[in-house]
Amino acid sequence: MAIETVVIKASEDLSDRELTALLEPAADVIRRGGLVAFPTETVYGLGADGTSAEAAAKIYAAKGRPSDNPLIIHVAGPEDAEKYAVTSGTYYTLAKAFMPGPLTVILPVKDTVPRTTTGGLDTVAVRCPLNRIANRLIALSGTAIAAPSANISGTPSPTNARHVISDMTGRVDVIIDGGDCDFGLESTIVKIEEEGIVTLLRPGKITVEDIESLGMYVTVAGAVSEELKSNEIALSPGMKYKHYAPKACLVLVDGSVNALCDLIKSDSSKKVGVIAYSEDIPTVNSRLPGIRVFDFGSCGDTAIQAHRLFSILRMTDSEALDLIYAPLPGTEGVGLALYNRMIRAAAHKIIKL
Ligand code: TXA
Ligand code: MG
C-alpha cells in the first residue's frame, strides 16, 4: 500500500539550531522505524534504522532490491563506528584523512547490526557523510542510518530531490530536499584486508591515488573495470547486479568525435542521442544537425562530468531514443569512478573507432 510521503526543504546554509528544528521530525521517523530519503555529498540515500531488522527490511522493499545486497550504515562521527563494527589502526588512518566524506569502509560487523542490514554478511559497510543535513539527521536519530542510494533498483542513483520524488513518492515517509548533491557519484568503497592493505571495491571521489598517498597498498577489485565472469564471486554483492541502465542502448566510444559522426551518418534507421564533451558539441551540431546532444562538461573536468552523469542518464529516458553514444572515460583519478559507472550503464558495450 502506498505511504503518504512528506517533502521537507532544507539547506546546508541553515544555522545549527534551524537545521535541528527542521530535521527533528525526520529523526523521529527514523527512531520509529520509518523511511527517510536524505541528501549526501555523493547521492541521495534511502535511510532507516540500521540496527532494526524490520526497518532495514522496509528499505529492500521500497527499492525493490535483492535482500543479499548489503546496506551501508551511516554514522555521524568516525568513532561512532565502534558500536557497530570492529575498527583498526588502518580504519582510523583512513577516517582521519577522509571522514566525514565520501569514503565507505568495510569492517567486521558487531552483533548490534542485524544480518538483514548486512545482506547476511559478517562484515558491514561504514560511512560518515560530510553533508550537514545528512550528518545532523544521523546525530539526531541516535542510531546508525542504513541507506542505499534512494533510487528504484537498477535506475541511476538520484543526485537531486526531483529524482528521489520521482522514484520514491508513496514508498517512503519523508523526503528531505537539500538540492543538488555536490559530487554526484556514490562513495568510494574499500575493504581493509590487513593493516595498511585495502581492496578498492567501488571507485569514487576518494581516488586510488588519494589512498596510496597515505602509504597504503591498494588493490583494485577486478569487477571495478571488467565484466564479472559467470563463475566469479563478487567481492561486493552490488557488483553483480545490472546498474544504471538507461532505456536506450548505451554504447561507449573509444575514438574521435569525427569518427563517431561518420558512424552515425552511415545508419539513419535509429533515433540516436550523443553525450558529448562541451568542446565537441559544435562539431556534432554541424555534422549532425538536429541530433539530440547532452553536454557532459569540459573534456578534462571529471568533477563536472561526475556531477552530470546520472542526471543525463535519467534525461535520456524521457526522450524515446534507441541508441546513445558517450565517450569512454579515462581511468586516472576520478575518471575510474566515471569509467566504472559508465561501463555498467553500457553493459560493457565499447566500440573502438
Ligand atoms: O555514496 C554512497 O555510498 C550512497 C550514499 C547514500 O551514502 N550509498 C550507496 O549505497 O551508494 P548502495 O547501497 O547503493 O551501494 C552500496 C554498495 C553496494 O554495491 C553493496 O553491495 C556494497 O556497497 N556493500 C555494502 N556492504 C558491503 C559489505 N559488507 N561488503 C561488501 N560490499 C558491501
Ligand atoms: Mg545504489
Tab-separated table of C-alpha atoms in Angstrom, residues 176-316:
chain	number	residue	atom	x	y	z
A	176	ILE	CA	14.380	15.812	2.571
A	177	ASP	CA	15.015	18.128	-0.386
A	178	GLY	CA	18.528	19.514	0.070
A	179	GLY	CA	19.137	20.496	-3.556
A	180	ASP	CA	21.845	19.070	-5.824
A	181	CYS	CA	24.391	16.610	-4.447
A	182	ASP	CA	27.904	18.024	-4.511
A	183	PHE	CA	29.758	15.182	-6.181
A	184	GLY	CA	27.094	13.095	-7.939
A	185	LEU	CA	28.572	9.569	-7.873
A	186	GLU	CA	28.380	7.154	-4.926
A	187	SER	CA	31.132	6.911	-2.301
A	188	THR	CA	34.431	5.105	-2.748
A	189	ILE	CA	34.244	1.687	-1.040
A	190	VAL	CA	37.324	-0.029	0.374
A	191	LYS	CA	37.747	-3.231	2.329
A	192	ILE	CA	40.603	-3.461	4.827
A	193	GLU	CA	42.397	-6.760	4.173
A	194	GLU	CA	45.286	-6.312	6.605
A	195	GLU	CA	46.782	-3.282	8.312
A	196	GLY	CA	47.813	-0.885	5.528
A	197	ILE	CA	46.387	-3.089	2.763
A	198	VAL	CA	42.989	-2.351	1.199
A	199	THR	CA	40.938	-3.534	-1.765
A	200	LEU	CA	39.012	-0.935	-3.743
A	201	LEU	CA	35.503	-2.320	-4.303
A	202	ARG	CA	33.888	0.792	-5.811
A	203	PRO	CA	35.756	3.864	-7.116
A	204	GLY	CA	34.519	7.349	-6.204
A	205	LYS	CA	35.717	10.843	-5.358
A	206	ILE	CA	38.391	9.499	-2.992
A	207	THR	CA	40.762	8.019	-5.562
A	208	VAL	CA	43.268	5.152	-5.510
A	209	GLU	CA	45.981	7.807	-5.630
A	210	ASP	CA	44.464	9.588	-2.571
A	211	ILE	CA	44.571	6.370	-0.528
A	212	GLU	CA	48.059	5.435	-1.743
A	213	SER	CA	49.257	8.863	-0.593
A	214	LEU	CA	48.659	7.624	2.992
A	215	GLY	CA	51.306	4.947	2.384
A	216	MET	CA	48.694	2.216	1.945
A	217	TYR	CA	48.754	-0.584	-0.607
A	218	VAL	CA	45.631	-0.593	-2.804
A	219	THR	CA	44.419	-3.470	-4.977
A	220	VAL	CA	41.594	-2.635	-7.379
A	221	ALA	CA	38.943	-5.388	-7.469
A	222	GLY	CA	38.614	-6.831	-10.977
A	223	ALA	CA	34.883	-6.066	-11.194
A	224	VAL	CA	35.616	-2.302	-10.934
A	225	SER	CA	36.730	-2.166	-14.550
A	226	GLU	CA	35.956	-5.567	-16.030
A	227	GLU	CA	32.930	-7.708	-16.586
A	228	LEU	CA	32.368	-10.297	-13.832
A	229	LYS	CA	32.920	-13.784	-15.258
A	230	SER	CA	29.930	-16.099	-14.919
A	231	ASN	CA	31.678	-18.276	-12.313
A	232	GLU	CA	33.253	-15.383	-10.379
A	233	ILE	CA	32.010	-14.403	-6.908
A	234	ALA	CA	31.584	-10.637	-6.443
A	235	LEU	CA	33.640	-9.210	-3.537
A	236	SER	CA	30.880	-6.631	-3.195
A	237	PRO	CA	27.441	-8.115	-3.905
A	238	GLY	CA	26.314	-4.911	-5.657
A	239	MET	CA	28.859	-5.563	-8.409
A	240	LYS	CA	26.916	-8.474	-9.822
A	241	TYR	CA	23.696	-6.594	-10.433
A	242	LYS	CA	22.794	-4.681	-13.575
A	243	HIS	CA	23.060	-0.993	-12.850
A	244	TYR	CA	22.159	2.476	-14.029
A	245	ALA	CA	20.911	1.116	-17.347
A	246	PRO	CA	19.095	3.726	-19.449
A	247	LYS	CA	16.142	2.569	-21.572
A	248	ALA	CA	18.031	3.182	-24.813
A	249	CYS	CA	21.079	1.128	-25.731
A	250	LEU	CA	24.179	2.963	-24.449
A	251	VAL	CA	27.459	2.474	-26.315
A	252	LEU	CA	30.806	3.914	-25.197
A	253	VAL	CA	33.082	5.273	-27.902
A	254	ASP	CA	36.840	4.951	-27.829
A	255	GLY	CA	37.687	7.269	-30.709
A	256	SER	CA	37.330	10.763	-32.167
A	257	VAL	CA	34.086	12.693	-32.393
A	258	ASN	CA	34.519	12.926	-36.168
A	259	ALA	CA	34.732	9.142	-36.495
A	260	LEU	CA	31.577	8.893	-34.385
A	261	CYS	CA	29.752	11.381	-36.648
A	262	ASP	CA	30.756	9.254	-39.687
A	263	LEU	CA	29.336	6.169	-38.000
A	264	ILE	CA	26.036	7.849	-37.090
A	265	LYS	CA	25.651	9.278	-40.620
A	266	SER	CA	26.083	5.792	-42.095
A	267	ASP	CA	22.920	4.435	-40.392
A	268	SER	CA	19.843	6.657	-40.223
A	269	SER	CA	17.417	3.944	-39.139
A	270	LYS	CA	17.779	4.620	-35.407
A	271	LYS	CA	16.891	7.581	-33.172
A	272	VAL	CA	20.295	8.483	-31.800
A	273	GLY	CA	21.483	10.716	-28.957
A	274	VAL	CA	25.057	11.737	-28.188
A	275	ILE	CA	26.583	12.502	-24.801
A	276	ALA	CA	29.482	14.764	-25.781
A	277	TYR	CA	32.216	16.822	-24.153
A	278	SER	CA	31.431	20.557	-24.388
A	279	GLU	CA	34.364	21.095	-26.780
A	280	ASP	CA	32.933	18.527	-29.225
A	281	ILE	CA	29.366	19.877	-29.314
A	282	PRO	CA	29.942	22.370	-32.186
A	283	THR	CA	31.333	19.516	-34.333
A	284	VAL	CA	28.384	17.235	-33.554
A	285	ASN	CA	25.869	20.013	-34.208
A	286	SER	CA	27.391	20.999	-37.529
A	287	ARG	CA	27.916	17.445	-38.811
A	288	LEU	CA	24.634	16.019	-37.474
A	289	PRO	CA	22.124	18.889	-37.460
A	290	GLY	CA	19.077	18.256	-35.263
A	291	ILE	CA	20.577	15.331	-33.351
A	292	ARG	CA	19.939	15.250	-29.584
A	293	VAL	CA	23.151	16.187	-27.749
A	294	PHE	CA	23.746	16.067	-23.988
A	295	ASP	CA	26.517	18.309	-22.646
A	296	PHE	CA	28.826	16.168	-20.485
A	297	GLY	CA	31.011	19.148	-19.487
A	298	SER	CA	34.548	20.031	-20.462
A	299	CYS	CA	36.784	17.170	-21.563
A	300	GLY	CA	39.288	17.420	-18.699
A	301	ASP	CA	36.775	18.290	-15.985
A	302	THR	CA	35.919	14.967	-14.336
A	303	ALA	CA	34.214	16.760	-11.420
A	304	ILE	CA	31.561	18.317	-13.663
A	305	GLN	CA	31.150	15.031	-15.561
A	306	ALA	CA	30.594	13.154	-12.267
A	307	HIS	CA	28.086	15.820	-11.279
A	308	ARG	CA	26.136	15.445	-14.526
A	309	LEU	CA	26.316	11.741	-15.407
A	310	PHE	CA	23.286	10.352	-13.553
A	311	SER	CA	21.084	13.334	-14.457
A	312	ILE	CA	21.950	12.899	-18.118
A	313	LEU	CA	21.200	9.165	-17.989
A	314	ARG	CA	17.794	9.947	-16.451
A	315	MET	CA	17.161	12.660	-19.086
A	316	THR	CA	17.825	10.236	-21.938
